[in-house]
Amino acid sequence: MGKRDELIAKYAEDLRNKCGMEPDMDLLTKVTIGCGPAIYDADASTVAGSQPGELETVKKNFLMKKLGLSDGPELDSAIDSVIETYGRSERNKYRAVIYYMLAKHFGKESVYG
């Protein structure tokens, strides 16, 4: 099992145990691959849920660029909702897990089709 597979298994555990959802492993794998080398970097692999700049990056680079959504208050509320689901007190909020939940939230799984 390679490093990426270990990370995907860890993300799946977070989705099950911290977010209360059964992951679609095919989608989770594609989202993780889509994150590129960031998943191997301790800082880049997580999202700081309390930093506005970090959340703006998630909105601009993922929701708007990757998923093709238009800017609006619904993007901010979706990010907020996902952070809430993951747990605000959760220290390591993995980027791949956040992106996975956002893709599901907006029904944009087809972007990874």
XYZ file of N, CA and C in Angstrom:
339
model
N 0.847 -1.185 0.000
C 0.000 0.000 0.000
C 0.888 1.242 0.000
N 0.674 2.110 -0.979
C 1.487 3.314 -1.093
C 1.041 4.405 -0.140
N 1.821 5.472 -0.114
C 1.534 6.608 0.774
C 0.165 7.218 0.456
N -0.140 7.374 -0.834
C -1.434 7.962 -1.209
C -2.588 7.086 -0.729
N -2.451 5.763 -0.872
C -3.503 4.852 -0.424
C -3.711 4.944 1.085
N -2.601 5.103 1.822
C -2.704 5.255 3.280
C -3.464 6.529 3.630
N -3.172 7.608 2.898
C -3.859 8.876 3.150
C -5.350 8.765 2.824
N -5.672 8.118 1.713
C -7.081 7.939 1.329
C -7.812 7.154 2.420
N -7.165 6.121 2.963
C -7.776 5.335 4.046
C -7.994 6.214 5.281
N -7.034 7.091 5.566
C -7.159 8.002 6.710
C -8.326 8.988 6.476
N -8.448 9.493 5.255
C -9.538 10.423 4.932
C -10.897 9.721 5.058
N -10.947 8.463 4.615
C -12.190 7.694 4.706
C -12.588 7.510 6.170
N -11.595 7.252 7.028
C -11.850 7.119 8.467
C -12.436 8.412 9.040
N -11.853 9.549 8.647
C -12.358 10.846 9.108
C -13.813 11.035 8.681
N -14.105 10.689 7.432
C -15.486 10.842 6.941
C -16.446 9.978 7.754
N -16.026 8.738 8.055
C -16.881 7.843 8.836
C -17.013 8.303 10.290
N -15.880 8.517 10.946
C -15.866 8.744 12.393
C -16.128 10.176 12.824
N -15.662 11.144 12.045
C -15.798 12.543 12.460
C -16.951 13.250 11.762
N -17.270 12.807 10.557
C -18.309 13.484 9.768
C -19.602 12.674 9.685
N -19.551 11.419 10.141
C -20.749 10.586 10.154
C -21.299 10.234 8.793
N -20.423 10.041 7.816
C -20.900 9.643 6.486
C -20.051 8.523 5.915
N -20.689 7.678 5.129
C -19.965 6.585 4.487
C -19.404 7.125 3.170
N -18.072 7.114 3.013
C -17.484 7.715 1.813
C -17.682 6.886 0.547
N -17.843 7.597 -0.555
C -17.817 7.004 -1.887
C -16.318 6.924 -2.211
N -15.755 5.734 -2.085
C -14.298 5.582 -2.176
C -13.746 5.989 -3.548
N -14.521 5.763 -4.604
C -14.068 6.144 -5.944
C -13.931 7.669 -6.023
N -14.951 8.378 -5.540
C -14.913 9.843 -5.560
C -13.817 10.362 -4.638
N -13.700 9.787 -3.444
C -12.682 10.229 -2.492
C -11.280 10.068 -3.094
N -11.062 8.960 -3.800
C -9.768 8.719 -4.448
C -9.501 9.791 -5.503
N -10.507 10.109 -6.315
C -10.341 11.112 -7.375
C -10.111 12.506 -6.798
N -10.832 12.842 -5.728
C -10.649 14.148 -5.082
C -9.235 14.242 -4.510
N -8.786 13.159 -3.875
C -7.444 13.133 -3.290
C -6.379 13.309 -4.370
N -6.525 12.601 -5.475
C -5.580 12.729 -6.590
C -5.622 14.164 -7.126
N -6.825 14.745 -7.163
C -6.995 16.119 -7.637
C -6.294 17.150 -6.769
N -6.053 16.821 -5.517
C -5.337 17.738 -4.613
C -3.848 17.782 -4.935
N -3.380 16.813 -5.717
C -1.986 16.800 -6.128
C -1.026 16.610 -4.969
N 0.181 17.183 -5.108
C 1.216 16.981 -4.091
C 0.893 17.617 -2.739
N -0.125 18.465 -2.678
C -0.485 19.119 -1.411
C -0.786 18.107 -0.310
N -1.289 16.921 -0.678
C -1.658 15.941 0.350
C -0.457 15.426 1.127
N 0.747 15.573 0.555
C 1.952 15.069 1.223
C 2.616 16.128 2.099
N 2.122 17.358 2.037
C 2.703 18.456 2.812
C 1.853 18.698 4.052
N 2.477 18.652 5.216
C 1.729 18.758 6.482
C 0.846 20.005 6.541
N 1.361 21.134 6.077
C 0.587 22.376 6.141
C -0.473 22.431 5.042
N -0.082 22.127 3.820
C -1.000 22.231 2.684
C -2.107 21.171 2.712
N -1.873 20.056 3.395
C -2.857 18.963 3.381
C -4.057 19.245 4.281
N -3.954 20.287 5.116
C -5.060 20.607 6.011
C -5.612 22.003 5.711
N -6.828 22.230 6.175
C -7.482 23.526 6.014
C -7.660 24.124 7.404
N -7.180 25.344 7.581
C -7.353 26.047 8.858
C -8.734 26.686 8.833
N -9.685 26.027 9.469
C -11.084 26.453 9.420
C -11.380 27.784 10.062
N -10.434 28.295 10.858
C -10.693 29.568 11.534
C -9.972 30.738 10.861
N -9.285 30.465 9.757
C -8.570 31.535 9.060
C -9.322 31.955 7.798
N -9.838 33.190 7.803
C -10.614 33.673 6.645
C -9.861 33.550 5.316
N -8.568 33.818 5.312
C -7.785 33.717 4.077
C -7.756 32.306 3.524
N -7.667 31.347 4.423
C -7.647 29.938 4.034
C -8.996 29.532 3.426
N -10.073 29.992 4.037
C -11.414 29.661 3.541
C -11.677 30.336 2.196
N -11.111 31.524 2.010
C -11.231 32.236 0.737
C -10.517 31.445 -0.365
N -9.378 30.847 -0.022
C -8.629 30.023 -0.973
C -9.446 28.801 -1.380
N -10.088 28.168 -0.402
C -10.943 27.006 -0.706
C -12.054 27.445 -1.667
N -12.654 28.600 -1.377
C -13.756 29.099 -2.212
C -13.275 29.398 -3.628
N -12.197 30.174 -3.741
C -11.728 30.598 -5.075
C -11.130 29.457 -5.887
N -10.199 28.721 -5.270
C -9.470 27.709 -6.030
C -10.233 26.409 -6.217
N -11.078 26.056 -5.266
C -11.803 24.797 -5.413
C -13.222 25.004 -5.928
N -14.021 25.738 -5.170
C -15.433 25.881 -5.561
C -15.610 26.613 -6.886
N -14.871 27.708 -7.067
C -15.070 28.501 -8.282
C -14.259 27.976 -9.473
N -12.965 27.718 -9.260
C -12.138 27.255 -10.385
C -12.405 25.799 -10.730
N -12.294 24.909 -9.737
C -12.410 23.472 -10.002
C -13.854 23.052 -10.286
N -14.779 23.474 -9.408
C -16.173 23.036 -9.584
C -16.978 23.956 -10.501
N -16.421 25.122 -10.828
C -17.094 26.025 -11.764
C -18.320 26.722 -11.197
N -18.346 26.943 -9.883
C -19.488 27.606 -9.261
C -19.291 29.118 -9.277
N -20.398 29.859 -9.263
C -20.330 31.314 -9.214
C -20.254 31.774 -7.767
N -19.504 32.855 -7.567
C -19.345 33.396 -6.214
C -20.694 33.853 -5.674
N -20.890 33.623 -4.389
C -22.127 34.049 -3.741
C -22.127 33.569 -2.312
N -23.092 34.060 -1.522
C -23.136 33.692 -0.105
C -23.314 32.187 0.124
N -23.904 31.486 -0.844
C -24.112 30.038 -0.670
C -22.778 29.284 -0.622
N -21.743 29.824 -1.257
C -20.430 29.168 -1.203
C -19.857 29.263 0.207
N -19.939 30.465 0.786
C -19.440 30.653 2.153
C -20.228 29.802 3.144
N -21.542 29.747 2.971
C -22.341 28.969 3.927
C -22.075 27.473 3.766
N -21.782 27.019 2.548
C -21.446 25.601 2.336
C -20.122 25.265 3.015
N -19.135 26.145 2.871
C -17.840 25.926 3.525
C -18.043 25.879 5.033
N -18.827 26.822 5.543
C -19.105 26.883 6.976
C -19.787 25.599 7.452
N -20.741 25.132 6.680
C -21.480 23.915 7.017
C -20.555 22.690 7.046
N -19.658 22.598 6.071
C -18.722 21.478 5.998
C -17.751 21.516 7.185
N -17.267 22.710 7.527
C -16.361 22.857 8.678
C -17.106 22.434 9.958
N -18.361 22.821 10.050
C -19.196 22.464 11.207
C -19.356 20.946 11.288
N -19.641 20.309 10.153
C -19.806 18.857 10.108
C -18.510 18.154 10.529
N -17.399 18.649 10.033
C -16.090 18.054 10.355
C -15.784 18.244 11.844
N -16.241 19.353 12.394
C -15.991 19.654 13.803
C -15.016 20.816 13.918
N -15.516 21.944 14.392
C -14.669 23.142 14.496
C -13.450 22.899 15.376
N -13.613 22.060 16.395
C -12.500 21.813 17.317
C -11.512 20.788 16.766
N -11.866 20.144 15.673
C -10.982 19.140 15.061
C -9.725 19.834 14.546
N -8.586 19.428 15.069
C -7.341 20.124 14.732
C -6.936 19.917 13.269
N -6.973 18.692 12.811
C -6.581 18.399 11.426
C -7.800 18.205 10.548
N -8.153 19.250 9.833
C -9.238 19.140 8.857
C -8.551 18.945 7.504
N -8.583 17.717 7.014
C -7.866 17.416 5.777
C -8.541 18.040 4.569
N -7.711 18.654 3.733
C -8.194 19.331 2.521
C -9.017 18.387 1.643
N -8.529 17.173 1.439
C -9.242 16.220 0.573
C -10.636 15.905 1.126
N -10.759 15.826 2.451
C -12.058 15.533 3.074
C -13.003 16.734 2.893
N -12.480 17.938 3.115
C -13.277 19.159 2.928
C -13.746 19.247 1.474
N -12.829 19.035 0.529
C -13.176 19.111 -0.897
C -14.192 18.038 -1.267
N -14.010 16.847 -0.729
C -14.951 15.750 -0.988
C -16.359 16.159 -0.545
N -16.461 16.664 0.701
C -17.780 17.039 1.225
C -18.390 18.192 0.436
N -17.562 19.128 -0.013
C -18.080 20.247 -0.814
C -18.556 19.765 -2.182
N -17.813 18.860 -2.802
C -18.227 18.313 -4.102
C -19.575 17.600 -3.958
N -19.727 16.832 -2.870
C -20.994 16.143 -2.595
C -22.112 17.161 -2.339
N -21.807 18.169 -1.532
C -22.797 19.189 -1.151
C -23.407 19.859 -2.392
N -22.556 20.180 -3.365
C -23.039 20.861 -4.568
C -23.408 19.901 -5.699
N -23.343 18.583 -5.441
C -23.701 17.600 -6.465
C -22.778 17.672 -7.672
N -21.497 17.977 -7.423
C -20.543 18.154 -8.514
C -19.601 16.967 -8.667
N -20.057 15.778 -8.304
C -19.219 14.593 -8.430
C -18.779 14.383 -9.877
N -19.597 14.840 -10.827
C -19.305 14.637 -12.248
C -18.007 15.340 -12.685
N -17.578 16.363 -11.934
C -16.313 17.043 -12.245
C -15.176 16.034 -12.188
N -15.335 15.029 -11.337
C -14.303 13.996 -11.180
C -14.609 12.753 -11.996
N -15.659 12.802 -12.822
C -16.067 11.662 -13.613
C -15.035 11.299 -14.637
